[in-house]
Short mmCIF file of C-alpha atoms in Angstrom, two decimals:
data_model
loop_
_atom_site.label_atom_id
_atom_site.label_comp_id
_atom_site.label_asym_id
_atom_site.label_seq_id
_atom_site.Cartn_x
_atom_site.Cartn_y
_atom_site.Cartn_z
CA UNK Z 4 118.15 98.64 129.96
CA UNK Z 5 120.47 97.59 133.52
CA UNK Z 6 123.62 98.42 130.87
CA UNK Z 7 122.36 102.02 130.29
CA UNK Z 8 121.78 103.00 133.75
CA UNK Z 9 124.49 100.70 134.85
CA UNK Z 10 127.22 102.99 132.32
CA UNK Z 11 125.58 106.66 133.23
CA UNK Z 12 125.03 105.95 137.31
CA UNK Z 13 124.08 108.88 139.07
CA UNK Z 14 124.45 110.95 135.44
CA UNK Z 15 120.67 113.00 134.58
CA UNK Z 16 122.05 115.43 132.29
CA UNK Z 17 123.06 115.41 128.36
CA UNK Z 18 123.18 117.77 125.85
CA UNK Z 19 120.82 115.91 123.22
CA UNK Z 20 117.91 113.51 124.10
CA UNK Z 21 116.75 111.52 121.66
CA UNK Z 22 112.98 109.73 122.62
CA UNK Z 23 111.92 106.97 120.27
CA UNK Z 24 115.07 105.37 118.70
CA UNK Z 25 113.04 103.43 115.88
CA UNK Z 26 114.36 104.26 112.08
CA UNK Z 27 114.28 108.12 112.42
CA UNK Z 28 114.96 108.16 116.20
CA UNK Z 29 118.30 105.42 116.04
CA UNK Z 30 119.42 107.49 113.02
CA UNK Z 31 119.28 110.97 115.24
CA UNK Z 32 121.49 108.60 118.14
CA UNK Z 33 124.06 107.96 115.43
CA UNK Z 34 124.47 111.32 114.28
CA UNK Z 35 124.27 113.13 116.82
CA UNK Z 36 126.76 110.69 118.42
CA UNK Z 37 129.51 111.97 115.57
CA UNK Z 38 128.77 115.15 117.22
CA UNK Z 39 128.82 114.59 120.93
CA UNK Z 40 130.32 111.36 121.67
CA UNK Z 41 129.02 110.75 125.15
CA UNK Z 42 126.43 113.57 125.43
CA UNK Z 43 123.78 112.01 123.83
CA UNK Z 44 121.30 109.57 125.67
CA UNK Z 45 118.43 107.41 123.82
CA UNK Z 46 115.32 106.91 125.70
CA UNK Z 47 113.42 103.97 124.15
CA UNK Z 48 109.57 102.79 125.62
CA UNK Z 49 109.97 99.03 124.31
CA UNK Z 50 112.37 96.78 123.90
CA UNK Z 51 115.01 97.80 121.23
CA UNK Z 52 114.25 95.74 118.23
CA UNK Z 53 110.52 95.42 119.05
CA UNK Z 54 107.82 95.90 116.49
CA UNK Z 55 105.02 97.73 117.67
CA UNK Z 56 105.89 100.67 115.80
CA UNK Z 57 106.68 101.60 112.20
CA UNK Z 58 110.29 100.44 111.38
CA UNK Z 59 110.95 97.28 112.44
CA UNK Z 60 111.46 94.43 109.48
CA UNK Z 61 113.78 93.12 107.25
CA UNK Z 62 113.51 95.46 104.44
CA UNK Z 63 112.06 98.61 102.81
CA UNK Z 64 111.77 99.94 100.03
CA UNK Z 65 114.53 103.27 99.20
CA UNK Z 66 114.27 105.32 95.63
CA UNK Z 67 114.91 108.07 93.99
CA UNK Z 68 111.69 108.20 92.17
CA UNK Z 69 109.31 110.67 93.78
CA UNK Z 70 106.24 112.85 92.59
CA UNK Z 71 107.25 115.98 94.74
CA UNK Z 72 110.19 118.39 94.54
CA UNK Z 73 110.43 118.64 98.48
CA UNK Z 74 111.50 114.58 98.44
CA UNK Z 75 113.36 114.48 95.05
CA UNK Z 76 115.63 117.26 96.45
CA UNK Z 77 116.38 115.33 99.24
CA UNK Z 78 116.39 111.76 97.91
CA UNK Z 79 119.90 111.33 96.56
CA UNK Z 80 121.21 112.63 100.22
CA UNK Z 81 119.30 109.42 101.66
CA UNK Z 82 121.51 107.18 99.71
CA UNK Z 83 124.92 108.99 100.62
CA UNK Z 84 123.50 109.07 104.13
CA UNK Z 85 123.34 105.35 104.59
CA UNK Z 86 126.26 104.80 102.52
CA UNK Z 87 127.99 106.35 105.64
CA UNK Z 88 126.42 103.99 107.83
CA UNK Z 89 127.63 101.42 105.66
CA UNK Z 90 131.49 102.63 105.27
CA UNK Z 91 131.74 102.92 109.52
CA UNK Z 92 129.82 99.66 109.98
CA UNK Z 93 131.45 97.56 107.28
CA UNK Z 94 127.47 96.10 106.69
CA UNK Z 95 125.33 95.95 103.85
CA UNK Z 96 122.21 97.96 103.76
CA UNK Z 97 121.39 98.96 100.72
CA UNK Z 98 120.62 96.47 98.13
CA UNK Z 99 119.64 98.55 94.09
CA UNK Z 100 117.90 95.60 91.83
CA UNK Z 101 116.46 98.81 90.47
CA UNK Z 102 112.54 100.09 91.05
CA UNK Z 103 109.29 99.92 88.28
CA UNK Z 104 106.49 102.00 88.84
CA UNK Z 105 103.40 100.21 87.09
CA UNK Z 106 99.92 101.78 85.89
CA UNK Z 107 97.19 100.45 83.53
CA UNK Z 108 96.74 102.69 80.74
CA UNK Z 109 93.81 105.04 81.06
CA UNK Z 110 93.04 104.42 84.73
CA UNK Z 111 96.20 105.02 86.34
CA UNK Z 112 98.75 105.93 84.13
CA UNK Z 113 98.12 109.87 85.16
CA UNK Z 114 99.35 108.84 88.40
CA UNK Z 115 102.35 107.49 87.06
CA UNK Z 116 103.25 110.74 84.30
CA UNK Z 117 103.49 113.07 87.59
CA UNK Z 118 106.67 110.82 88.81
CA UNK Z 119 107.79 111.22 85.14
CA UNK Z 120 107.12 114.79 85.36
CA UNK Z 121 109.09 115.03 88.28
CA UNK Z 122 112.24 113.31 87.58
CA UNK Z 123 112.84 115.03 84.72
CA UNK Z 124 112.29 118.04 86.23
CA UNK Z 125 114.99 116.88 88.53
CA UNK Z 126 117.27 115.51 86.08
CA UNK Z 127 116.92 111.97 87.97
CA UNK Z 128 116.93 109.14 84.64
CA UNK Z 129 114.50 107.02 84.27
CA UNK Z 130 113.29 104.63 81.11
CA UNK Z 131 109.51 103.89 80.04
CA UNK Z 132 108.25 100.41 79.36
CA UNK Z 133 105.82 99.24 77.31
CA UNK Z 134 103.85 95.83 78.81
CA UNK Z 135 106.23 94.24 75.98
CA UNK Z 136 109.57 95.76 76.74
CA UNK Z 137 108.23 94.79 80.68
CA UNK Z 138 107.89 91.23 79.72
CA UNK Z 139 110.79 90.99 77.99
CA UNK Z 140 113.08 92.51 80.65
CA UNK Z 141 111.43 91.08 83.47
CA UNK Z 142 109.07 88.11 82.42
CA UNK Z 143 108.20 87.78 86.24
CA UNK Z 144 105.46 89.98 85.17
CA UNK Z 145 102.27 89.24 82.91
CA UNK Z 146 101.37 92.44 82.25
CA UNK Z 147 98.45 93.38 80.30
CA UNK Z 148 98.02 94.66 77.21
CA UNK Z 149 97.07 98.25 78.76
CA UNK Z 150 100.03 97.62 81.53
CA UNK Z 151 102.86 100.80 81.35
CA UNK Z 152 105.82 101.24 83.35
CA UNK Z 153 108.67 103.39 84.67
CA UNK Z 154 111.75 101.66 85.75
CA UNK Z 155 114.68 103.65 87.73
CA UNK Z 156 118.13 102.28 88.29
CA UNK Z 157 118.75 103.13 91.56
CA UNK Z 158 115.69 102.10 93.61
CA UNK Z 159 116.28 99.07 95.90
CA UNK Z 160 115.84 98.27 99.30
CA UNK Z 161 117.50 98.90 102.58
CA UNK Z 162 117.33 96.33 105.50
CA UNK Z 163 115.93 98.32 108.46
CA UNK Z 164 116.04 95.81 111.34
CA UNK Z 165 119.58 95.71 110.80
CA UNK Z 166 119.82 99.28 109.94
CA UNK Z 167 118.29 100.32 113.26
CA UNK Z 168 120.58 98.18 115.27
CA UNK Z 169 123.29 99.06 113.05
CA UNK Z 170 122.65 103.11 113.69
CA UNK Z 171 122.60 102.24 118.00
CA UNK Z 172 125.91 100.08 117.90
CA UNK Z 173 127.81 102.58 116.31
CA UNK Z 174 126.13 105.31 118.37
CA UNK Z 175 126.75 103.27 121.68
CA UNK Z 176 130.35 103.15 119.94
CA UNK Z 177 130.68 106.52 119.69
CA UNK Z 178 129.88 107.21 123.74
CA UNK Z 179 126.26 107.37 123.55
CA UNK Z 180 123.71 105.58 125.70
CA UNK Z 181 120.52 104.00 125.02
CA UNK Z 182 118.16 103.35 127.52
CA UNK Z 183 115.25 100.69 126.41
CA UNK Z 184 112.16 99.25 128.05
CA UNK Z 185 112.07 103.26 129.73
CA UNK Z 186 108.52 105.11 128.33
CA UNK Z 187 108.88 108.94 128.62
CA UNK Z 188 105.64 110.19 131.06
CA UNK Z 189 106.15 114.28 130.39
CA UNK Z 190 108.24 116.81 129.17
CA UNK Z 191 108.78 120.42 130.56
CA UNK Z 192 110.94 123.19 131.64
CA UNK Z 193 113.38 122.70 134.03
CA UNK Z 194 113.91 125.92 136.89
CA UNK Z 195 117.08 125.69 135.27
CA UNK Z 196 116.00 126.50 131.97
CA UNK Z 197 116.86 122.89 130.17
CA UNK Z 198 114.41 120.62 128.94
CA UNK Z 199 112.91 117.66 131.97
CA UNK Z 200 112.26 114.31 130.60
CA UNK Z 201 110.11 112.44 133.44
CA UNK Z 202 110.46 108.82 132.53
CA UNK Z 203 109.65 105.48 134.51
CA UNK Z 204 113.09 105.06 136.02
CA UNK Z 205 113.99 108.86 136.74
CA UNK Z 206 114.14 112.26 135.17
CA UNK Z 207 116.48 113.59 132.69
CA UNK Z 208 117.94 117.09 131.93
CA UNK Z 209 119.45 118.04 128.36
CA UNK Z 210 119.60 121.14 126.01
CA UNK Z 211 118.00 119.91 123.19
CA UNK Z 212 115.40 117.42 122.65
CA UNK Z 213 114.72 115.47 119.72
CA UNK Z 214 111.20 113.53 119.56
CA UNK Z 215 110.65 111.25 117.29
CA UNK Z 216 107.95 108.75 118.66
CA UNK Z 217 105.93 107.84 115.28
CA UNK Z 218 102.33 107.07 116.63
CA UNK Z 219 103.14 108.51 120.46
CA UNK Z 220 104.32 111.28 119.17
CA UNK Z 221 101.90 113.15 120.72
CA UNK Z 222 101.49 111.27 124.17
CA UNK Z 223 104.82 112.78 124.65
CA UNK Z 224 104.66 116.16 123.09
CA UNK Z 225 101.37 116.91 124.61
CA UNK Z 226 102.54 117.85 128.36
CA UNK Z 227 103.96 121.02 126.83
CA UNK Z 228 100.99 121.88 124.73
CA UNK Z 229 101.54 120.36 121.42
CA UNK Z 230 99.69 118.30 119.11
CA UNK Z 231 100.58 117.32 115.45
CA UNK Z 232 97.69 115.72 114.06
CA UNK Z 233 97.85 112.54 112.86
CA UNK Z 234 96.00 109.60 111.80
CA UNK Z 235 97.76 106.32 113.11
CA UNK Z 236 96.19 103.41 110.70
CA UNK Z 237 97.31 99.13 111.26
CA UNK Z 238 98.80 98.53 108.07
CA UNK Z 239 100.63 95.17 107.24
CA UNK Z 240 102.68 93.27 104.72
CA UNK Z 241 102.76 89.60 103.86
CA UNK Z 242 105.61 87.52 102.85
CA UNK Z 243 105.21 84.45 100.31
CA UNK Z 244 107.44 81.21 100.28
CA UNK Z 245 107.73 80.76 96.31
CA UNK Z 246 109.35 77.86 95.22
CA UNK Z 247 111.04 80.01 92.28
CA UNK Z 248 113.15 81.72 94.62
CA UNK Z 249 115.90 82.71 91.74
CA UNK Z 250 113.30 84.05 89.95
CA UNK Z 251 113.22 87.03 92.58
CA UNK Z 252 116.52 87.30 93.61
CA UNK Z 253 117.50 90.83 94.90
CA UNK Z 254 121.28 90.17 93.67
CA UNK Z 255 121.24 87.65 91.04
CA UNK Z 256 124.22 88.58 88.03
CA UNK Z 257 121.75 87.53 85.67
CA UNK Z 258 118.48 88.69 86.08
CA UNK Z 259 117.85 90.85 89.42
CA UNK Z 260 114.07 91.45 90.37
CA UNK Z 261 112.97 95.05 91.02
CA UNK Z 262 111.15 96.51 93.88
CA UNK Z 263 107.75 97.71 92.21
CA UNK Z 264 104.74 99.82 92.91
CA UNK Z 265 101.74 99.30 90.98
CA UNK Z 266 98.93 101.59 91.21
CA UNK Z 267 95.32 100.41 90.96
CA UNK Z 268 91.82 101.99 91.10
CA UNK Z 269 91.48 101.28 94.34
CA UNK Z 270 95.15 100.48 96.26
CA UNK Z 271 98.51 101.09 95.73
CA UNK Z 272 100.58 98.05 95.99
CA UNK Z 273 104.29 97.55 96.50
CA UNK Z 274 106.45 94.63 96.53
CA UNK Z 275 109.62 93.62 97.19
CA UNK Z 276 112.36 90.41 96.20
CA UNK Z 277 113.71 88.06 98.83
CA UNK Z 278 116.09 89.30 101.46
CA UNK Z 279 117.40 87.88 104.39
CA UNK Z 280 115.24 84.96 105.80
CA UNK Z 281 112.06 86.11 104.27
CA UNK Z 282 110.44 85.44 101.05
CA UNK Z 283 108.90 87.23 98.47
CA UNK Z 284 106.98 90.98 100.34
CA UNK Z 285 103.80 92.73 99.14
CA UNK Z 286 101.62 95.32 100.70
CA UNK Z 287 99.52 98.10 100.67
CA UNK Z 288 100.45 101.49 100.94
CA UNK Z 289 97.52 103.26 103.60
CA UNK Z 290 95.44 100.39 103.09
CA UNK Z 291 94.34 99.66 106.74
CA UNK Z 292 91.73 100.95 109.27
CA UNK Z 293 92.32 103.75 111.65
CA UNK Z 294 93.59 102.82 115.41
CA UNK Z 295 95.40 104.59 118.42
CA UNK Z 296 98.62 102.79 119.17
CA UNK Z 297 97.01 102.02 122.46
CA UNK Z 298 93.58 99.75 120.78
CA UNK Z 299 95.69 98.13 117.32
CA UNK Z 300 95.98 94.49 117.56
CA UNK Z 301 98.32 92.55 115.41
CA UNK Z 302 95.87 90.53 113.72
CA UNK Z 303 96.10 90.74 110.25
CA UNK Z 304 93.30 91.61 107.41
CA UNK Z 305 92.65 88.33 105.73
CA UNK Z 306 90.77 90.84 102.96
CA UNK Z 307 93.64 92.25 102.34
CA UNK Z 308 95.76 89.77 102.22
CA UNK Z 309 93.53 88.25 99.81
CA UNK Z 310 93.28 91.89 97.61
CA UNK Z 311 97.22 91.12 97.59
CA UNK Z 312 97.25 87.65 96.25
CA UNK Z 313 94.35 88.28 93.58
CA UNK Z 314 96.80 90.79 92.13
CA UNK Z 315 99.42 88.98 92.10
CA UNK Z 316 98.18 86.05 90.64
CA UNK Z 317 96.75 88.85 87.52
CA UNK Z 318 100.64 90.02 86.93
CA UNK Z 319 102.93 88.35 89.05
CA UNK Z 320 102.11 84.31 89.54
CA UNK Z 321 105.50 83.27 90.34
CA UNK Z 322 105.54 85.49 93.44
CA UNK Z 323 103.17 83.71 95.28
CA UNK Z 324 103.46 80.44 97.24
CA UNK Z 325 102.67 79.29 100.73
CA UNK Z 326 101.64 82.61 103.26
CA UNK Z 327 104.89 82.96 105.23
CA UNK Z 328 103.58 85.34 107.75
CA UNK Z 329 101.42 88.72 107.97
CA UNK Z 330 103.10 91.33 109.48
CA UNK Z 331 101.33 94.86 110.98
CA UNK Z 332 102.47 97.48 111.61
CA UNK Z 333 101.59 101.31 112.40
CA UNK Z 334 101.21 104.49 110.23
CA UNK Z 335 101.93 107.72 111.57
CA UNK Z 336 100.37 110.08 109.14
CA UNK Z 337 99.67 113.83 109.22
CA UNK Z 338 96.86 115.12 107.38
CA UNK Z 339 98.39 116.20 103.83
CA UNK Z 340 101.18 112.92 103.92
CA UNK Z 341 104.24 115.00 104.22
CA UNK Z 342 107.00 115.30 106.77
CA UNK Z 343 107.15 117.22 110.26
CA UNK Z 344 110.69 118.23 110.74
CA UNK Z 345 110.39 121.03 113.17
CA UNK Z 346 111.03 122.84 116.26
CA UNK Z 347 108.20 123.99 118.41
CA UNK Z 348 108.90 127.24 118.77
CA UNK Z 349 105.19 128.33 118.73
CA UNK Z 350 105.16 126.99 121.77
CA UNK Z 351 107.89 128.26 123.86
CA UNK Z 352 109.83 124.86 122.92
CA UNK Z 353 112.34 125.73 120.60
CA UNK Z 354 114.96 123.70 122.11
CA UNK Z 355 112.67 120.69 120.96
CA UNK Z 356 113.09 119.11 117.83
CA UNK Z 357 110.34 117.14 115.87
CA UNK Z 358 110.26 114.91 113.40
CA UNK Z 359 107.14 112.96 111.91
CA UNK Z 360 107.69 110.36 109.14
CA UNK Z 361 104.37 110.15 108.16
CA UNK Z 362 104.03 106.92 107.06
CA UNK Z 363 106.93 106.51 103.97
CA UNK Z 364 110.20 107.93 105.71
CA UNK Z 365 112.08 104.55 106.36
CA UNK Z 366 114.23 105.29 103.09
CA UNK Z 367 114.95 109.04 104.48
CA UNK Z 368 115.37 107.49 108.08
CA UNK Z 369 119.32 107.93 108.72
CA UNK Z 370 118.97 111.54 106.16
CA UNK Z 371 116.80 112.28 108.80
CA UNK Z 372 118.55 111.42 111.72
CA UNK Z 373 121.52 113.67 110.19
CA UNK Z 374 119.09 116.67 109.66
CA UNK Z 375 117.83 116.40 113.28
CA UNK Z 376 121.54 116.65 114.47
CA UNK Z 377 122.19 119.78 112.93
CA UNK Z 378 119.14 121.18 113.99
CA UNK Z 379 119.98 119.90 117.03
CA UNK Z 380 123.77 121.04 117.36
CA UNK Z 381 123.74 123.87 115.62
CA UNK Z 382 120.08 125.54 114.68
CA UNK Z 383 119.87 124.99 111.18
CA UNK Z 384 120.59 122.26 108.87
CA UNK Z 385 121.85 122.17 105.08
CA UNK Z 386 119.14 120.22 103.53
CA UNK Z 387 115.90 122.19 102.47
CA UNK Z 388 112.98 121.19 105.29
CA UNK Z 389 111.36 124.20 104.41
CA UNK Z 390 107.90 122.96 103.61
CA UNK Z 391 107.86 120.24 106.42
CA UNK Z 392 107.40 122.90 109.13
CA UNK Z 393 104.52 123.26 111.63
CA UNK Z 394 103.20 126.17 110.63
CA UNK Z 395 101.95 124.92 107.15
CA UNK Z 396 97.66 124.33 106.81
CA UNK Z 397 97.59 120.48 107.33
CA UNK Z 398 99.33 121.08 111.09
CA UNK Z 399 97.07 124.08 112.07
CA UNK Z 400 93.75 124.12 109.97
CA UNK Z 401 91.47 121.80 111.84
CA UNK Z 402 89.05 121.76 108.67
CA UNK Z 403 92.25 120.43 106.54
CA UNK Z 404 90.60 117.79 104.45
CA UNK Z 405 93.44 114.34 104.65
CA UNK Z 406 95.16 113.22 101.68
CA UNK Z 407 96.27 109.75 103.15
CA UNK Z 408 97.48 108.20 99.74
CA UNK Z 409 100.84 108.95 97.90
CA UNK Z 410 99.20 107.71 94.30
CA UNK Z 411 95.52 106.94 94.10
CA UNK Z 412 93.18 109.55 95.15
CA UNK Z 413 90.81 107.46 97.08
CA UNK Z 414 91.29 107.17 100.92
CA UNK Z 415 89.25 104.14 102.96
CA UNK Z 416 89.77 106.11 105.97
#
């Protein structure tokens, strides 16, 4: 914090703002940073690196595979967008073991045919496993005799603690500054006409603002009259020490184990293989119970922790070993599960710039950050946002019924 007001002194005024430098928000520093040097402040509430939000561990999961034009047009960008990151930072983020997708054979399967419908509607490859072909190629798994599977080259994992600190280094590199530990109170209209960011140590002027503050979203967009609905839920993931560590290696020559998503009845699961410090990583997808980001706690659900390891003791046995750690974490989700990547115009704001993640955007996070800075620098961006606007039903029908999950059809919420 002192070495952001320390480099700026007496400085209030930058082109671009950026509030909320998690993944999303740290990607936005970066690129806009390639654009404007040392216009471009950060304005973090916590402690950079903290994990009270939504982006903040060791890995996540990045694909191509996707059910829905709007993402499958844009996921091969996400990969050439970190690959960037990766090229100016000289680290590795991106890890590709490759990705399954796993059903049960008339309960889920359906699920599973739209993602095949997809990619080949996309022209994005993709094989289909039998549960013998699965066993045989990865024999990790004891699938079941009813167990089906779609496996995709490319999927992998990117590490987004270090990616977030990775996207503010070279930012802060490039000229920018970050401010942390500074929580944004309001936002307005300056007499001049620029945007006013009232924070706890000051205000600041700029002539574009880019918000992207997951589940506070709207405690900052709300002094200027806008809300995005969403449902903020405590969701978690827990790590397990296995003692076969080789056997779910995310780099080993021989024999490297997949991320995987396996879609049940009732949850979506998705795992991932060692990386870093950690050990093997499962969780839910939208499993948890609806908070505010004011009343979550970070106590974990022992039930499902528990719905975790009976699964994986059904089809993955090896994975499993002493409980590591259970990690929460927050959800951001708007009522149909897709994107906000806006301006809000409506409003009188269209010098501010919104993005919601909605719960699955780590893997887009530096795409993102890139499509905010041309938005931001320039009005318009080259990627296809189209149908993540603010005008669509789920943003302004009140009566818009949620569709929390990406796979199953149920919702607990």
């Amino acid at each position: 914090m002192a070495d952001g007001l320390e480099k700026i002194g007496s400085r209030r005024h930058f082109q671009y703002i950026v509030v909320g430098c998690g993944g999303i928000g740290s990607g936005a520093l970066y690129w806009l940073s390639k654009r404007a040097a040392g216009d471009v402040l950060g304005l973090e509430q916590f402690q950079l690196g903290h994990d009270n939000g939504g982006s903040q561990d060791v890995s996540r999961i990045i694909r191509l595979t996707y059910h829905d034009d709007r993402y499958l047009r844009l996921t091969p960008a996400t990969f050439e967008a970190w690959s960037e990151v990766e090229r100016e930072s000289g680290q590795q983020l991106v890890y590709r073991p490759g990705g399954l997708q796993l059903s049960e054979r008339g309960e889920t399967d359906h699920i599973m045919e739209k993602y095949a419908v997809a990619l080949q509607r996309n022209n994005i490859p993709f094989e289909r496993l039998t549960a013998d072909q699965l066993k045989a190629r990865y024999p990790q798994f004891t699938p079941g005799p009813n167990t089906v599977a779609l496996f995709q080259k490319d999927a992998g994992l990117v590490d987004a603690a270090l990616g977030n600190a990775t996207h503010v280094q070279l930012a802060r590199g490039n000229g920018a500054v970050v401010i942390d530990r500074c929580p944004v109170l309001r936002i307005g209209r300056h007499p001049n006409g620029n945007i006013e960011v009232t924070t706890t140590l000051g205000k600041f002027t700029c002539r574009r603002l880019v918000v992207t503050a997951g589940a506070w979203i709207n405690d900052v967009l709300g002094s200027i009259g806008v809300h995005v609905p969403v449902t903020v839920t405590q969701e978690q993931v827990t790590y397990f020490g296995t003692p076969h560590m080789k056997d779910f290696k995310k780099d080993r020559r021989e024999l490297k184990f997949p991320i995987f998503i396996y879609h049940t009845p009732r949850y979506d699961f998705y795992g991932m293989p060692i990386h870093a410090n950690s050990g093997t990583k499962i969780g839910i997808d939208a499993g948890g119970p609806q908070v505010t980001a004011s009343t979550r706690t970070f106590t974990p659900d022992p039930a499902r922790v528990k719905a975790c390891t009976d699964m994986l003791q059904k089809r993955i046995p090896k994975f499993l070993g002493p409980e590591l750690f259970t990690k929460t974490c927050l959800y951001a989700m708007t009522p149909d599960r897709h994107f906000v990547v806006d301006t809000c115009s409506r409003q009188g704001y269209s010098d501010v710039i919104v993005c919601n993640g909605a719960g699955h955007a780590y893997k887009f996070a530096s795409l993102l950050g890139k499509i905010l800075s041309e938005l931001a620098a320039d009005g318009r961006t080259r990627y296809d946002i189209s149908q993540f606007n603010m005008d669509r039903p789920a943003i302004t029908d009140p009566n818009f019924k949620p569709v929390f999950y990406m796979g199953t059809a149920q919702s607990k919420l």
